[in-house]
mmCIF file of C-alpha atoms and ligand atoms in Angstrom:
data_model
loop_
_atom_site.group_PDB
_atom_site.id
_atom_site.type_symbol
_atom_site.label_atom_id
_atom_site.label_comp_id
_atom_site.label_asym_id
_atom_site.label_seq_id
_atom_site.Cartn_x
_atom_site.Cartn_y
_atom_site.Cartn_z
ATOM 1 C CA MET A 183 -205.046 -9.752 -65.596
ATOM 2 C CA SER A 184 -204.434 -8.078 -62.200
ATOM 3 C CA LEU A 185 -205.563 -4.491 -61.557
ATOM 4 C CA PRO A 186 -201.949 -3.148 -61.617
ATOM 5 C CA GLU A 187 -201.379 -4.868 -64.989
ATOM 6 C CA GLN A 188 -204.598 -3.380 -66.382
ATOM 7 C CA LEU A 189 -203.582 0.055 -65.136
ATOM 8 C CA LEU A 190 -200.131 -0.371 -66.694
ATOM 9 C CA ASP A 191 -201.630 -1.247 -70.091
ATOM 10 C CA LEU A 192 -203.749 1.902 -70.006
ATOM 11 C CA ALA A 193 -200.766 3.996 -68.850
ATOM 12 C CA VAL A 194 -198.547 2.676 -71.656
ATOM 13 C CA ALA A 195 -201.132 3.132 -74.421
ATOM 14 C CA THR A 196 -201.956 6.646 -73.225
ATOM 15 C CA ALA A 197 -198.330 7.749 -72.712
ATOM 16 C CA ARG A 198 -197.443 6.519 -76.213
ATOM 17 C CA GLU A 199 -200.424 8.285 -77.786
ATOM 18 C CA ALA A 200 -199.501 11.536 -76.029
ATOM 19 C CA GLY A 201 -195.832 11.085 -76.983
ATOM 20 C CA ARG A 202 -196.738 10.607 -80.660
ATOM 21 C CA MET A 203 -199.000 13.664 -80.554
ATOM 22 C CA LEU A 204 -196.179 15.748 -79.011
ATOM 23 C CA VAL A 205 -193.803 14.754 -81.825
ATOM 24 C CA ASP A 206 -196.324 15.045 -84.666
ATOM 25 C CA LYS A 207 -197.923 18.322 -83.567
ATOM 26 C CA ARG A 208 -194.820 20.140 -82.317
ATOM 27 C CA PRO A 209 -195.021 23.490 -84.157
ATOM 28 C CA ALA A 210 -192.269 23.912 -86.767
ATOM 29 C CA GLY A 211 -190.831 26.988 -85.065
ATOM 30 C CA GLY A 212 -191.153 25.401 -81.632
ATOM 31 C CA PRO A 213 -194.003 25.644 -79.121
ATOM 32 C CA ASP A 214 -195.037 28.932 -77.478
ATOM 33 C CA VAL A 215 -194.266 29.632 -73.845
ATOM 34 C CA VAL A 216 -197.765 30.360 -72.521
ATOM 35 C CA GLN A 217 -196.821 30.685 -68.835
ATOM 36 C CA THR A 218 -193.821 30.797 -66.512
ATOM 37 C CA LYS A 219 -194.110 29.437 -62.989
ATOM 38 C CA THR A 220 -191.388 29.878 -60.323
ATOM 39 C CA SER A 221 -188.725 31.443 -62.611
ATOM 40 C CA PRO A 222 -188.088 32.270 -66.304
ATOM 41 C CA THR A 223 -186.663 28.703 -66.687
ATOM 42 C CA ASP A 224 -189.862 27.146 -65.378
ATOM 43 C CA VAL A 225 -191.944 27.271 -68.558
ATOM 44 C CA VAL A 226 -195.259 25.851 -69.735
ATOM 45 C CA THR A 227 -196.120 25.536 -73.446
ATOM 46 C CA GLN A 228 -199.434 24.960 -75.167
ATOM 47 C CA MET A 229 -198.202 21.409 -75.833
ATOM 48 C CA ASP A 230 -197.832 20.606 -72.097
ATOM 49 C CA ARG A 231 -201.481 21.552 -71.677
ATOM 50 C CA ALA A 232 -202.642 19.713 -74.815
ATOM 51 C CA ALA A 233 -200.854 16.522 -73.749
ATOM 52 C CA GLU A 234 -202.283 16.601 -70.226
ATOM 53 C CA LYS A 235 -205.797 17.151 -71.649
ATOM 54 C CA LEU A 236 -205.406 14.180 -74.017
ATOM 55 C CA ILE A 237 -204.085 11.907 -71.238
ATOM 56 C CA ILE A 238 -206.902 12.738 -68.814
ATOM 57 C CA GLU A 239 -209.589 12.379 -71.509
ATOM 58 C CA ARG A 240 -208.301 8.951 -72.551
ATOM 59 C CA ILE A 241 -208.018 7.615 -69.002
ATOM 60 C CA LEU A 242 -211.393 9.028 -67.941
ATOM 61 C CA ALA A 243 -213.048 7.421 -70.978
ATOM 62 C CA ALA A 244 -211.766 4.031 -69.765
ATOM 63 C CA ARG A 245 -212.074 4.615 -65.999
ATOM 64 C CA PRO A 246 -214.519 7.436 -65.188
ATOM 65 C CA GLY A 247 -214.282 7.095 -61.383
ATOM 66 C CA ASP A 248 -210.523 7.652 -61.020
ATOM 67 C CA ALA A 249 -208.706 10.626 -59.451
ATOM 68 C CA PHE A 250 -205.897 12.643 -61.074
ATOM 69 C CA LEU A 251 -202.875 14.662 -60.040
ATOM 70 C CA GLY A 252 -201.614 16.476 -63.124
ATOM 71 C CA GLU A 253 -198.832 19.049 -63.295
ATOM 72 C CA GLU A 254 -200.752 21.408 -65.543
ATOM 73 C CA GLY A 255 -203.899 21.738 -63.446
ATOM 74 C CA GLY A 256 -205.785 18.602 -64.418
ATOM 75 C CA SER A 257 -206.150 17.325 -60.840
ATOM 76 C CA ARG A 258 -209.556 15.992 -59.757
ATOM 77 C CA GLU A 259 -211.048 13.799 -57.078
ATOM 78 C CA GLY A 260 -212.430 10.311 -57.748
ATOM 79 C CA GLY A 261 -214.158 7.546 -55.842
ATOM 80 C CA SER A 262 -212.461 4.381 -57.153
ATOM 81 C CA GLY A 263 -209.304 4.325 -54.973
ATOM 82 C CA VAL A 264 -207.150 4.733 -58.108
ATOM 83 C CA ARG A 265 -205.251 7.976 -58.675
ATOM 84 C CA TRP A 266 -203.212 8.829 -61.776
ATOM 85 C CA VAL A 267 -200.110 10.987 -61.347
ATOM 86 C CA ILE A 268 -199.242 12.665 -64.629
ATOM 87 C CA ASP A 269 -196.370 14.721 -65.993
ATOM 88 C CA PRO A 270 -197.451 15.357 -69.597
ATOM 89 C CA ILE A 271 -193.960 16.538 -70.628
ATOM 90 C CA ASP A 272 -191.119 15.962 -68.190
ATOM 91 C CA GLY A 273 -188.319 18.048 -69.644
ATOM 92 C CA THR A 274 -190.332 20.922 -71.085
ATOM 93 C CA VAL A 275 -187.190 23.031 -71.588
ATOM 94 C CA ASN A 276 -185.670 20.212 -73.692
ATOM 95 C CA TYR A 277 -188.929 19.974 -75.673
ATOM 96 C CA LEU A 278 -188.896 23.759 -76.199
ATOM 97 C CA TYR A 279 -185.352 23.604 -77.607
ATOM 98 C CA ASP A 280 -185.992 20.379 -79.565
ATOM 99 C CA LEU A 281 -183.498 18.405 -77.480
ATOM 100 C CA PRO A 282 -184.577 14.747 -77.509
ATOM 101 C CA ASP A 283 -184.586 13.910 -73.791
ATOM 102 C CA TRP A 284 -188.118 14.545 -72.626
ATOM 103 C CA ALA A 285 -190.814 12.067 -71.661
ATOM 104 C CA VAL A 286 -194.462 11.496 -70.882
ATOM 105 C CA SER A 287 -194.733 10.089 -67.356
ATOM 106 C CA ILE A 288 -197.863 8.346 -66.039
ATOM 107 C CA ALA A 289 -198.149 6.465 -62.746
ATOM 108 C CA ALA A 290 -201.186 4.764 -61.202
ATOM 109 C CA GLU A 291 -201.641 4.578 -57.435
ATOM 110 C CA VAL A 292 -204.073 2.298 -55.604
ATOM 111 C CA ASP A 293 -204.972 3.559 -52.135
ATOM 112 C CA GLY A 294 -201.981 5.916 -52.218
ATOM 113 C CA VAL A 295 -199.377 3.328 -53.309
ATOM 114 C CA ALA A 296 -197.821 3.473 -56.785
ATOM 115 C CA VAL A 297 -198.537 0.125 -58.474
ATOM 116 C CA ALA A 298 -197.827 0.843 -62.151
ATOM 117 C CA GLY A 299 -195.671 3.332 -64.023
ATOM 118 C CA ALA A 300 -194.970 4.136 -67.670
ATOM 119 C CA VAL A 301 -192.421 6.599 -69.045
ATOM 120 C CA ASP A 302 -192.505 7.075 -72.825
ATOM 121 C CA MET A 303 -189.586 8.760 -74.611
ATOM 122 C CA PRO A 304 -190.754 9.079 -78.207
ATOM 123 C CA ARG A 305 -187.571 10.750 -79.505
ATOM 124 C CA ARG A 306 -185.489 7.851 -78.145
ATOM 125 C CA GLY A 307 -188.020 5.220 -79.249
ATOM 126 C CA GLU A 308 -188.078 3.844 -75.705
ATOM 127 C CA THR A 309 -190.829 3.076 -73.196
ATOM 128 C CA TYR A 310 -189.982 2.160 -69.596
ATOM 129 C CA THR A 311 -192.531 0.299 -67.482
ATOM 130 C CA ALA A 312 -192.908 -1.205 -64.035
ATOM 131 C CA VAL A 313 -195.567 -2.980 -62.006
ATOM 132 C CA ARG A 314 -195.079 -3.163 -58.230
ATOM 133 C CA GLY A 315 -193.539 -6.540 -57.417
ATOM 134 C CA GLY A 316 -193.281 -7.433 -61.110
ATOM 135 C CA GLY A 317 -189.969 -5.875 -62.172
ATOM 136 C CA ALA A 318 -189.166 -3.112 -64.629
ATOM 137 C CA LEU A 319 -188.795 -3.315 -68.409
ATOM 138 C CA LEU A 320 -187.366 -1.225 -71.229
ATOM 139 C CA HIS A 321 -189.341 -1.636 -74.472
ATOM 140 C CA THR A 322 -187.634 -0.705 -77.737
ATOM 141 C CA GLY A 323 -189.761 -1.459 -80.801
ATOM 142 C CA SER A 324 -191.081 -4.990 -80.241
ATOM 143 C CA ALA A 325 -188.164 -5.993 -77.958
ATOM 144 C CA ALA A 326 -188.199 -5.726 -74.167
ATOM 145 C CA ARG A 327 -185.412 -6.183 -71.640
ATOM 146 C CA GLU A 328 -185.451 -6.388 -67.875
ATOM 147 C CA LEU A 329 -183.901 -3.422 -66.073
ATOM 148 C CA ARG A 330 -181.275 -3.692 -63.322
ATOM 149 C CA VAL A 331 -179.479 -0.815 -61.597
ATOM 150 C CA ASN A 332 -175.700 -0.895 -61.216
ATOM 151 C CA ALA A 333 -174.799 -2.015 -57.700
ATOM 152 C CA GLY A 334 -171.845 -1.197 -55.460
ATOM 153 C CA VAL A 335 -170.280 1.497 -57.627
ATOM 154 C CA PRO A 336 -167.895 3.532 -55.428
ATOM 155 C CA LEU A 337 -168.554 7.264 -55.602
ATOM 156 C CA GLU A 338 -165.279 8.049 -57.368
ATOM 157 C CA ARG A 339 -166.421 5.779 -60.209
ATOM 158 C CA ALA A 340 -170.106 6.816 -60.123
ATOM 159 C CA LEU A 341 -171.703 8.777 -62.954
ATOM 160 C CA VAL A 342 -174.272 10.890 -61.117
ATOM 161 C CA ALA A 343 -177.310 12.491 -62.740
ATOM 162 C CA THR A 344 -178.806 15.560 -61.159
ATOM 163 C CA GLY A 345 -181.330 18.282 -61.860
ATOM 164 C CA PHE A 346 -181.623 21.841 -60.664
ATOM 165 C CA GLY A 347 -185.248 21.986 -59.517
ATOM 166 C CA TYR A 348 -186.727 25.331 -60.514
ATOM 167 C CA GLY A 349 -187.010 28.467 -58.376
ATOM 168 C CA SER A 350 -184.450 31.299 -58.717
ATOM 169 C CA ALA A 351 -183.867 31.473 -54.956
ATOM 170 C CA ARG A 352 -182.469 27.934 -54.952
ATOM 171 C CA ARG A 353 -179.950 28.264 -57.723
ATOM 172 C CA ALA A 354 -176.964 29.558 -55.716
ATOM 173 C CA ARG A 355 -177.414 26.808 -53.127
ATOM 174 C CA GLN A 356 -177.691 24.123 -55.835
ATOM 175 C CA ALA A 357 -174.376 25.364 -57.244
ATOM 176 C CA GLU A 358 -172.718 25.202 -53.787
ATOM 177 C CA VAL A 359 -173.832 21.602 -53.286
ATOM 178 C CA LEU A 360 -172.593 20.733 -56.766
ATOM 179 C CA THR A 361 -169.103 22.064 -55.977
ATOM 180 C CA ARG A 362 -168.895 19.467 -53.181
ATOM 181 C CA VAL A 363 -170.330 16.574 -55.205
ATOM 182 C CA LEU A 364 -168.433 17.065 -58.465
ATOM 183 C CA PRO A 365 -164.913 16.433 -57.070
ATOM 184 C CA ALA A 366 -166.157 13.263 -55.303
ATOM 185 C CA VAL A 367 -167.685 11.468 -58.292
ATOM 186 C CA ARG A 368 -166.691 10.278 -61.768
ATOM 187 C CA ASP A 369 -168.801 12.989 -63.417
ATOM 188 C CA ILE A 370 -172.156 14.746 -63.403
ATOM 189 C CA ARG A 371 -174.977 14.665 -65.971
ATOM 190 C CA ARG A 372 -177.745 17.302 -66.029
ATOM 191 C CA GLY A 373 -180.071 15.835 -68.642
ATOM 192 C CA GLY A 374 -183.099 18.084 -68.129
ATOM 193 C CA SER A 375 -185.774 15.528 -67.243
ATOM 194 C CA CYS A 376 -186.141 13.938 -63.831
ATOM 195 C CA CYS A 377 -187.971 10.854 -65.075
ATOM 196 C CA VAL A 378 -185.417 10.327 -67.865
ATOM 197 C CA ASP A 379 -182.689 10.506 -65.181
ATOM 198 C CA LEU A 380 -184.500 7.893 -63.072
ATOM 199 C CA CYS A 381 -185.049 5.589 -66.068
ATOM 200 C CA SER A 382 -181.365 5.969 -67.003
ATOM 201 C CA LEU A 383 -180.498 4.893 -63.453
ATOM 202 C CA ALA A 384 -182.800 1.857 -63.763
ATOM 203 C CA ALA A 385 -181.107 0.952 -67.066
ATOM 204 C CA GLY A 386 -177.557 1.238 -65.641
ATOM 205 C CA ARG A 387 -176.767 4.253 -67.833
ATOM 206 C CA VAL A 388 -175.981 6.351 -64.762
ATOM 207 C CA ASP A 389 -175.134 5.102 -61.270
ATOM 208 C CA ALA A 390 -177.045 7.539 -59.047
ATOM 209 C CA TYR A 391 -179.222 10.670 -59.018
ATOM 210 C CA TYR A 392 -180.055 13.514 -56.663
ATOM 211 C CA GLU A 393 -182.153 16.645 -56.882
ATOM 212 C CA ARG A 394 -183.821 19.250 -54.715
ATOM 213 C CA GLY A 395 -187.270 20.469 -55.734
ATOM 214 C CA VAL A 396 -188.880 17.508 -57.502
ATOM 215 C CA GLN A 397 -192.655 17.133 -57.359
ATOM 216 C CA ALA A 398 -194.825 14.010 -57.168
ATOM 217 C CA TRP A 399 -195.482 14.027 -60.932
ATOM 218 C CA ASP A 400 -191.734 14.155 -61.706
ATOM 219 C CA VAL A 401 -190.924 11.003 -59.733
ATOM 220 C CA ALA A 402 -194.076 8.868 -59.415
ATOM 221 C CA ALA A 403 -193.456 6.543 -62.383
ATOM 222 C CA GLY A 404 -189.644 6.816 -62.432
ATOM 223 C CA ALA A 405 -189.249 5.936 -58.740
ATOM 224 C CA LEU A 406 -191.288 2.751 -59.153
ATOM 225 C CA ILE A 407 -189.181 1.841 -62.202
ATOM 226 C CA VAL A 408 -185.933 2.345 -60.196
ATOM 227 C CA GLN A 409 -187.250 0.367 -57.211
ATOM 228 C CA GLU A 410 -188.373 -2.495 -59.434
ATOM 229 C CA ALA A 411 -184.901 -2.444 -61.033
ATOM 230 C CA GLY A 412 -183.358 -2.991 -57.581
ATOM 231 C CA GLY A 413 -182.571 0.622 -56.608
ATOM 232 C CA ARG A 414 -183.606 3.019 -53.840
ATOM 233 C CA VAL A 415 -185.293 6.417 -54.233
ATOM 234 C CA GLU A 416 -185.708 8.336 -50.973
ATOM 235 C CA GLY A 417 -185.401 11.668 -49.217
ATOM 236 C CA LEU A 418 -182.627 12.338 -46.715
ATOM 237 C CA ARG A 419 -182.262 10.222 -43.541
ATOM 238 C CA GLY A 420 -185.015 7.777 -44.489
ATOM 239 C CA ALA A 421 -187.626 10.429 -45.325
ATOM 240 C CA PRO A 422 -189.787 9.808 -48.378
ATOM 241 C CA VAL A 423 -189.018 11.724 -51.577
ATOM 242 C CA SER A 424 -190.506 15.218 -51.411
ATOM 243 C CA PRO A 425 -189.862 18.636 -52.964
ATOM 244 C CA GLU A 426 -187.237 18.927 -50.206
ATOM 245 C CA PHE A 427 -184.951 16.296 -51.649
ATOM 246 C CA ALA A 428 -184.608 13.103 -53.686
ATOM 247 C CA VAL A 429 -181.595 10.794 -53.792
ATOM 248 C CA ALA A 430 -181.468 7.545 -55.755
ATOM 249 C CA GLY A 431 -179.011 4.797 -56.557
ATOM 250 C CA GLY A 432 -178.265 1.104 -56.567
ATOM 251 C CA PRO A 433 -177.266 -0.825 -53.408
ATOM 252 C CA GLY A 434 -174.047 0.618 -51.972
ATOM 253 C CA THR A 435 -173.993 3.629 -54.278
ATOM 254 C CA PHE A 436 -177.227 4.999 -52.809
ATOM 255 C CA GLU A 437 -175.770 4.947 -49.275
ATOM 256 C CA ALA A 438 -172.469 6.521 -50.360
ATOM 257 C CA LEU A 439 -174.172 9.395 -52.198
ATOM 258 C CA HIS A 440 -176.680 9.882 -49.391
ATOM 259 C CA ASP A 441 -173.869 10.101 -46.816
ATOM 260 C CA LEU A 442 -172.008 12.648 -48.942
ATOM 261 C CA LEU A 443 -175.118 14.820 -49.379
ATOM 262 C CA ALA A 444 -176.795 14.696 -45.953
ATOM 263 C CA PRO A 445 -174.165 16.732 -44.029
ATOM 264 C CA LEU A 446 -174.218 19.377 -46.805
ATOM 265 C CA ASP A 447 -177.805 20.149 -45.808
ATOM 266 C CA PRO A 448 -178.775 20.486 -49.483
ATOM 267 C CA ALA A 449 -182.420 21.448 -48.794
ATOM 268 C CA ARG A 450 -181.365 24.608 -46.920
ATOM 269 C CA ASP A 451 -181.677 27.952 -48.771
HETATM 270 C C1 LIG B 180 -188.483 19.448 -64.618
HETATM 271 C C2 LIG B 180 -187.469 18.464 -65.115
HETATM 272 C C3 LIG B 180 -186.082 18.880 -64.684
HETATM 273 C C4 LIG B 180 -185.986 19.011 -63.206
HETATM 274 C C5 LIG B 180 -187.053 19.930 -62.647
HETATM 275 C C6 LIG B 180 -188.437 19.514 -63.129
HETATM 276 P P1 LIG B 180 -190.694 19.812 -66.132
HETATM 277 O O1 LIG B 180 -189.804 19.046 -64.984
HETATM 278 O O2 LIG B 180 -187.734 17.175 -64.615
HETATM 279 O O3 LIG B 180 -185.106 17.924 -65.045
HETATM 280 O O4 LIG B 180 -184.713 19.492 -62.860
HETATM 281 O O5 LIG B 180 -187.005 19.787 -61.226
HETATM 282 O O6 LIG B 180 -189.378 20.449 -62.673
HETATM 283 O O7 LIG B 180 -191.043 21.156 -65.587
HETATM 284 O O8 LIG B 180 -189.886 19.839 -67.359
HETATM 285 O O9 LIG B 180 -191.879 18.903 -66.180
HETATM 286 CA CA1 LIG B 181 -193.025 22.154 -65.539
HETATM 287 CA CA1 LIG B 182 -191.512 17.400 -64.510
HETATM 288 CA CA1 LIG B 183 -193.927 18.806 -66.972
#
């Protein structure tokens, strides 16, 4: 088994264990908000922290020399050349409200390049996986199917997912950009989890995605899954994805959405 395949196996097993824990141990009255970050919407619960702790413990037990980038503070250096990029709950607000679309996202990088990614959605019963150069799969129970983005969807027929990356100062600008995008597309979906949006794109359940304010842990696994399903995930004008901006879509649709967004200067405050 190649190193990326070994890393994927560990990512899948760990994401599923964390996902099960998050379902089984979710407090009956909902989790507590133990911290807010950039705005009152940007919440952290005790379950985000518990899931990140579990994920890092499991991976370290198997691979003690690896590095980590974790949303909830679990980052650490390592000497093996492998770094794990972890979002223990992507869609914390959905998890808080008991809406089903949240996920555990784990990506493995070798020498700075993402080579394996797993996104587990326990409330949907779905796990999405990709290995660089090996395609992307959706696993449902014991079945698996290969993922392919929709290609060449004209904007007026494109269902476009978006997110409103957190930070109160950005909200008015996000709304302005949306007023220009909404009339140009079939419709908009704001699902509440960046990696769920990216997996939906890979599965052909939406045609494109854009967002300002995403972080490495939001996109690391999902972007690999989209790329391996034949799509593009980039910043504006060929830049890599950054907290500035992310735009994603299948061939043809990516370019059309990019060209609509770029002149709007969506990363400006
Ligand atoms: C958030 C979700 C949301 C997106 C935000 C992210 P979190 O992640 O992915 O959809 O709009 O930009 O921060 O905080 O739930 O892990
Ligand atoms: Ca968060
Ligand atoms: Ca996230
Ligand atoms: Ca998170």
